[in-house]
């Protein structure tokens, strides 16, 4: 069994900071999740989810991290690593940003930092699974050097599997 270093949970880019979740992020995280269009989750449930994320990271050594803009100091979303449909050895990169923050290159900037953090754990490959209609997400992955591996069909539609070797 391969062992990996724990991922760094503090990352800094030109415009962004990525840092661990705090329970006090719950309200903004709820607002972000509400943008998915399936209603607003209960803040209390999201507080519990944040506590569960923190506990899970202690055993997995990987995490999703809130993204804060350095100049504005505001929470704009999250980016990080999850097992998702893949494995702990070759996790998925994931991201979600407030609509008002889209189109500024933030997801690409945050995800590039996460790629570096993933490589520093000793991992050699990452994955991402994206709905085939999600052009912005596919474009972010293309800019990061991910390539298409296969397409699978799920209940909700076609899922594109993309992968990238880490240096
Ligand atoms: C996917 C997501 C994180 C991208 O965030 P972002 O900060 O806007 O991404 P970036 O600005 O770094 O890059 C987006 C790219 O997609 C392009 N793009 C956006 N909408 C597009 C469209 N409808 N058609 C073609 N290209 C599009 C942008 O032009 C940009 O590419 P460019 O730099 O070549 O111009 C954001 O759209 C989001 O949060 N979506 C909802 C959650 C989600 O889908 N998460 C991913 C699940 S797999």
CSV table of C-alpha atoms and ligand atoms in Angstrom, one decimal:
chain,number,residue,atom,x,y,z
A,1,UNK,CA,0.0,0.0,0.0
A,2,UNK,CA,1.4,3.4,-0.9
A,3,UNK,CA,1.3,6.1,1.7
A,4,UNK,CA,1.1,9.8,0.9
A,5,UNK,CA,1.9,13.0,2.7
A,6,UNK,CA,-1.1,14.9,4.0
A,7,UNK,CA,-2.2,17.6,1.6
A,8,UNK,CA,-1.3,21.2,2.5
A,9,UNK,CA,-4.5,22.9,3.6
A,10,UNK,CA,-3.2,26.5,3.2
A,11,UNK,CA,-2.5,27.5,-0.4
A,12,UNK,CA,-1.8,31.0,-1.7
A,13,UNK,CA,-2.0,32.2,-5.3
A,14,UNK,CA,-1.7,35.6,-6.9
A,15,UNK,CA,-5.4,36.5,-6.1
A,16,UNK,CA,-6.6,33.7,-3.8
A,17,UNK,CA,-6.2,32.0,-0.5
A,18,UNK,CA,-7.3,28.4,0.1
A,19,UNK,CA,-7.6,27.4,3.8
A,20,UNK,CA,-9.4,24.8,5.9
A,21,UNK,CA,-13.1,25.0,6.5
A,22,UNK,CA,-14.4,26.7,9.7
A,23,UNK,CA,-17.9,26.0,11.1
A,24,UNK,CA,-18.5,29.8,10.6
A,25,UNK,CA,-18.4,29.2,6.8
A,26,UNK,CA,-21.7,27.4,7.0
A,27,UNK,CA,-24.0,30.2,6.0
A,28,UNK,CA,-22.0,31.2,3.0
A,29,UNK,CA,-21.6,27.6,2.0
A,30,UNK,CA,-25.5,27.3,2.2
A,31,UNK,CA,-25.9,30.2,-0.1
A,32,UNK,CA,-23.4,28.7,-2.6
A,33,UNK,CA,-25.3,25.3,-2.5
A,34,UNK,CA,-28.6,27.2,-3.0
A,35,UNK,CA,-27.2,28.4,-6.4
A,36,UNK,CA,-27.5,24.7,-7.6
A,37,UNK,CA,-31.2,25.4,-7.8
A,38,UNK,CA,-32.5,22.6,-5.5
A,39,UNK,CA,-33.4,24.8,-2.5
A,40,UNK,CA,-31.4,26.1,0.4
A,41,UNK,CA,-30.0,23.5,2.8
A,42,UNK,CA,-30.5,23.9,6.6
A,43,UNK,CA,-27.5,25.8,8.1
A,44,UNK,CA,-27.3,23.3,10.9
A,45,UNK,CA,-27.0,20.4,8.5
A,46,UNK,CA,-24.2,22.2,6.7
A,47,UNK,CA,-22.4,22.9,10.0
A,48,UNK,CA,-22.5,19.2,10.6
A,49,UNK,CA,-21.2,18.6,7.1
A,50,UNK,CA,-18.3,20.9,7.7
A,51,UNK,CA,-17.4,19.0,10.9
A,52,UNK,CA,-17.6,15.8,8.9
A,53,UNK,CA,-15.3,17.2,6.2
A,54,UNK,CA,-12.7,18.1,8.9
A,55,UNK,CA,-12.9,14.6,10.5
A,56,UNK,CA,-12.7,12.9,7.1
A,57,UNK,CA,-9.6,14.9,6.1
A,58,UNK,CA,-7.8,13.7,9.3
A,59,UNK,CA,-8.0,10.1,8.0
A,60,UNK,CA,-7.8,10.7,4.2
A,61,UNK,CA,-5.2,13.5,4.1
A,62,UNK,CA,-7.1,15.2,1.3
A,63,UNK,CA,-9.7,18.0,1.4
A,64,UNK,CA,-11.9,20.5,-0.3
A,65,UNK,CA,-10.8,24.0,0.7
A,66,UNK,CA,-12.7,27.2,0.8
A,67,UNK,CA,-11.5,29.9,-1.6
A,68,UNK,CA,-11.2,33.4,-0.3
A,69,UNK,CA,-10.2,36.4,-2.5
A,70,UNK,CA,-7.1,38.0,-1.0
A,71,UNK,CA,-8.1,41.6,-2.0
A,72,UNK,CA,-11.8,41.4,-1.0
A,73,UNK,CA,-11.4,38.9,1.8
A,74,UNK,CA,-14.7,37.2,0.7
A,75,UNK,CA,-15.5,33.5,0.4
A,76,UNK,CA,-16.2,32.7,-3.3
A,77,UNK,CA,-16.4,28.9,-3.3
A,78,UNK,CA,-14.2,25.9,-2.8
A,79,UNK,CA,-11.7,23.7,-4.6
A,80,UNK,CA,-9.8,20.6,-3.6
A,81,UNK,CA,-9.5,16.9,-3.7
A,82,UNK,CA,-12.2,14.3,-3.1
A,83,UNK,CA,-12.4,10.5,-3.6
A,84,UNK,CA,-15.6,11.1,-5.6
A,85,UNK,CA,-16.0,8.3,-8.2
A,86,UNK,CA,-12.3,7.5,-8.1
A,87,UNK,CA,-9.9,6.4,-5.3
A,88,UNK,CA,-7.8,7.9,-2.5
A,89,UNK,CA,-4.6,7.0,-4.5
A,90,UNK,CA,-5.9,8.9,-7.6
A,91,UNK,CA,-8.5,11.3,-6.3
A,92,UNK,CA,-10.7,13.8,-8.2
A,93,UNK,CA,-10.2,17.5,-8.3
A,94,UNK,CA,-13.4,19.4,-7.7
A,95,UNK,CA,-14.5,23.0,-7.5
A,96,UNK,CA,-17.6,25.2,-7.3
A,97,UNK,CA,-17.8,29.0,-7.2
A,98,UNK,CA,-20.5,31.6,-6.7
A,99,UNK,CA,-21.9,32.7,-10.0
A,100,UNK,CA,-20.9,36.3,-9.4
A,101,UNK,CA,-17.2,35.1,-9.3
A,102,UNK,CA,-17.4,33.1,-12.6
A,103,UNK,CA,-15.4,34.1,-15.6
A,104,UNK,CA,-12.4,35.6,-13.9
A,105,UNK,CA,-10.1,32.6,-14.1
A,106,UNK,CA,-10.5,31.9,-10.4
A,107,UNK,CA,-11.3,28.2,-10.7
A,108,UNK,CA,-8.3,27.6,-12.9
A,109,UNK,CA,-6.1,29.6,-10.5
A,110,UNK,CA,-7.3,27.7,-7.5
A,111,UNK,CA,-7.2,24.3,-9.2
A,112,UNK,CA,-3.6,24.9,-10.4
A,113,UNK,CA,-2.6,25.4,-6.8
A,114,UNK,CA,-4.5,22.2,-5.8
A,115,UNK,CA,-2.6,20.3,-8.6
A,116,UNK,CA,0.7,21.4,-7.0
A,117,UNK,CA,-0.5,20.4,-3.5
A,118,UNK,CA,-1.7,17.0,-4.9
A,119,UNK,CA,1.8,16.4,-6.5
A,120,UNK,CA,3.4,17.3,-3.1
A,121,UNK,CA,1.5,14.5,-1.4
A,122,UNK,CA,3.4,12.0,-3.7
A,123,UNK,CA,0.4,11.2,-5.9
A,124,UNK,CA,1.1,10.7,-9.6
A,125,UNK,CA,-2.4,11.0,-11.1
A,126,UNK,CA,-5.7,12.9,-10.6
A,127,UNK,CA,-9.1,12.5,-12.2
A,128,UNK,CA,-12.2,14.6,-12.6
A,129,UNK,CA,-15.7,13.6,-13.6
A,130,UNK,CA,-17.9,16.2,-15.2
A,131,UNK,CA,-21.3,16.2,-16.8
A,132,UNK,CA,-20.9,16.4,-20.6
A,133,UNK,CA,-22.9,19.7,-20.7
A,134,UNK,CA,-20.6,21.5,-18.3
A,135,UNK,CA,-18.6,23.5,-20.8
A,136,UNK,CA,-17.0,25.9,-18.2
A,137,UNK,CA,-15.8,23.0,-16.0
A,138,UNK,CA,-14.5,21.0,-19.1
A,139,UNK,CA,-12.7,24.2,-20.2
A,140,UNK,CA,-11.0,24.6,-16.8
A,141,UNK,CA,-9.7,21.0,-16.9
A,142,UNK,CA,-8.5,21.5,-20.5
A,143,UNK,CA,-6.6,24.6,-19.4
A,144,UNK,CA,-5.0,22.6,-16.6
A,145,UNK,CA,-3.8,19.8,-18.9
A,146,UNK,CA,-6.4,17.2,-18.2
A,147,UNK,CA,-7.4,14.8,-21.1
A,148,UNK,CA,-10.5,12.8,-21.7
A,149,UNK,CA,-10.3,9.1,-20.8
A,150,UNK,CA,-13.9,7.9,-21.3
A,151,UNK,CA,-17.6,8.7,-21.0
A,152,UNK,CA,-20.0,6.8,-18.8
A,153,UNK,CA,-23.8,6.9,-18.6
A,154,UNK,CA,-25.5,7.6,-15.3
A,155,UNK,CA,-29.1,8.1,-14.3
A,156,UNK,CA,-28.7,11.9,-14.8
A,157,UNK,CA,-26.8,11.7,-18.1
A,158,UNK,CA,-23.3,11.3,-19.6
A,159,UNK,CA,-20.3,11.8,-17.4
A,160,UNK,CA,-16.9,12.6,-18.9
A,161,UNK,CA,-13.9,11.1,-17.1
A,162,UNK,CA,-10.7,13.2,-17.4
A,163,UNK,CA,-7.3,12.5,-16.1
A,164,UNK,CA,-3.9,14.2,-15.7
A,165,UNK,CA,-0.5,12.8,-14.7
A,166,UNK,CA,1.3,14.8,-11.9
A,167,UNK,CA,4.9,15.6,-12.3
B,1,LIG,C1,-16.9,25.3,-13.3
B,1,LIG,C2,-16.6,26.6,-12.6
B,1,LIG,C3,-16.0,26.3,-11.2
B,1,LIG,C4,-15.6,27.5,-13.4
B,1,LIG,O1,-15.3,28.6,-12.6
B,1,LIG,P1,-14.6,29.9,-13.3
B,1,LIG,O2,-13.8,30.6,-12.2
B,1,LIG,O3,-15.6,30.7,-14.1
B,1,LIG,O4,-13.6,29.3,-14.3
B,1,LIG,P2,-12.4,30.0,-15.1
B,1,LIG,O5,-12.7,31.5,-15.3
B,1,LIG,O6,-11.1,29.6,-14.5
B,1,LIG,O7,-12.5,29.3,-16.6
B,1,LIG,C5,-13.7,29.1,-17.2
B,1,LIG,C6,-13.5,28.9,-18.7
B,1,LIG,O8,-14.7,28.4,-19.3
B,1,LIG,C7,-15.1,29.3,-20.4
B,1,LIG,N1,-16.5,29.3,-20.5
B,1,LIG,C8,-17.4,29.7,-19.5
B,1,LIG,N2,-18.7,29.5,-20.0
B,1,LIG,C9,-18.5,29.0,-21.2
B,1,LIG,C10,-19.5,28.5,-22.2
B,1,LIG,N3,-20.8,28.6,-22.0
B,1,LIG,N4,-19.0,28.1,-23.4
B,1,LIG,C11,-17.7,28.0,-23.6
B,1,LIG,N5,-16.7,28.3,-22.7
B,1,LIG,C12,-17.2,28.8,-21.5
B,1,LIG,C13,-14.5,30.6,-20.0
B,1,LIG,O9,-14.4,31.5,-21.1
B,1,LIG,C14,-13.1,30.2,-19.4
B,1,LIG,O10,-12.3,29.8,-20.4
B,1,LIG,P3,-11.1,30.8,-21.1
B,1,LIG,O11,-10.2,31.1,-19.9
B,1,LIG,O12,-10.5,30.0,-22.1
B,1,LIG,O13,-11.9,32.0,-21.6
B,1,LIG,C15,-17.9,27.5,-12.4
B,1,LIG,O14,-18.6,27.6,-13.6
B,1,LIG,C16,-18.9,26.8,-11.4
B,1,LIG,O15,-18.7,27.0,-10.2
B,1,LIG,N6,-19.9,26.1,-11.9
B,1,LIG,C17,-20.8,25.4,-11.0
B,1,LIG,C18,-20.2,24.3,-10.3
B,1,LIG,C19,-19.6,23.3,-11.2
B,1,LIG,O16,-20.1,23.0,-12.3
B,1,LIG,N7,-18.5,22.7,-10.7
B,1,LIG,C20,-17.8,21.6,-11.4
B,1,LIG,C21,-18.5,20.3,-11.3
B,1,LIG,S1,-17.6,19.1,-12.2
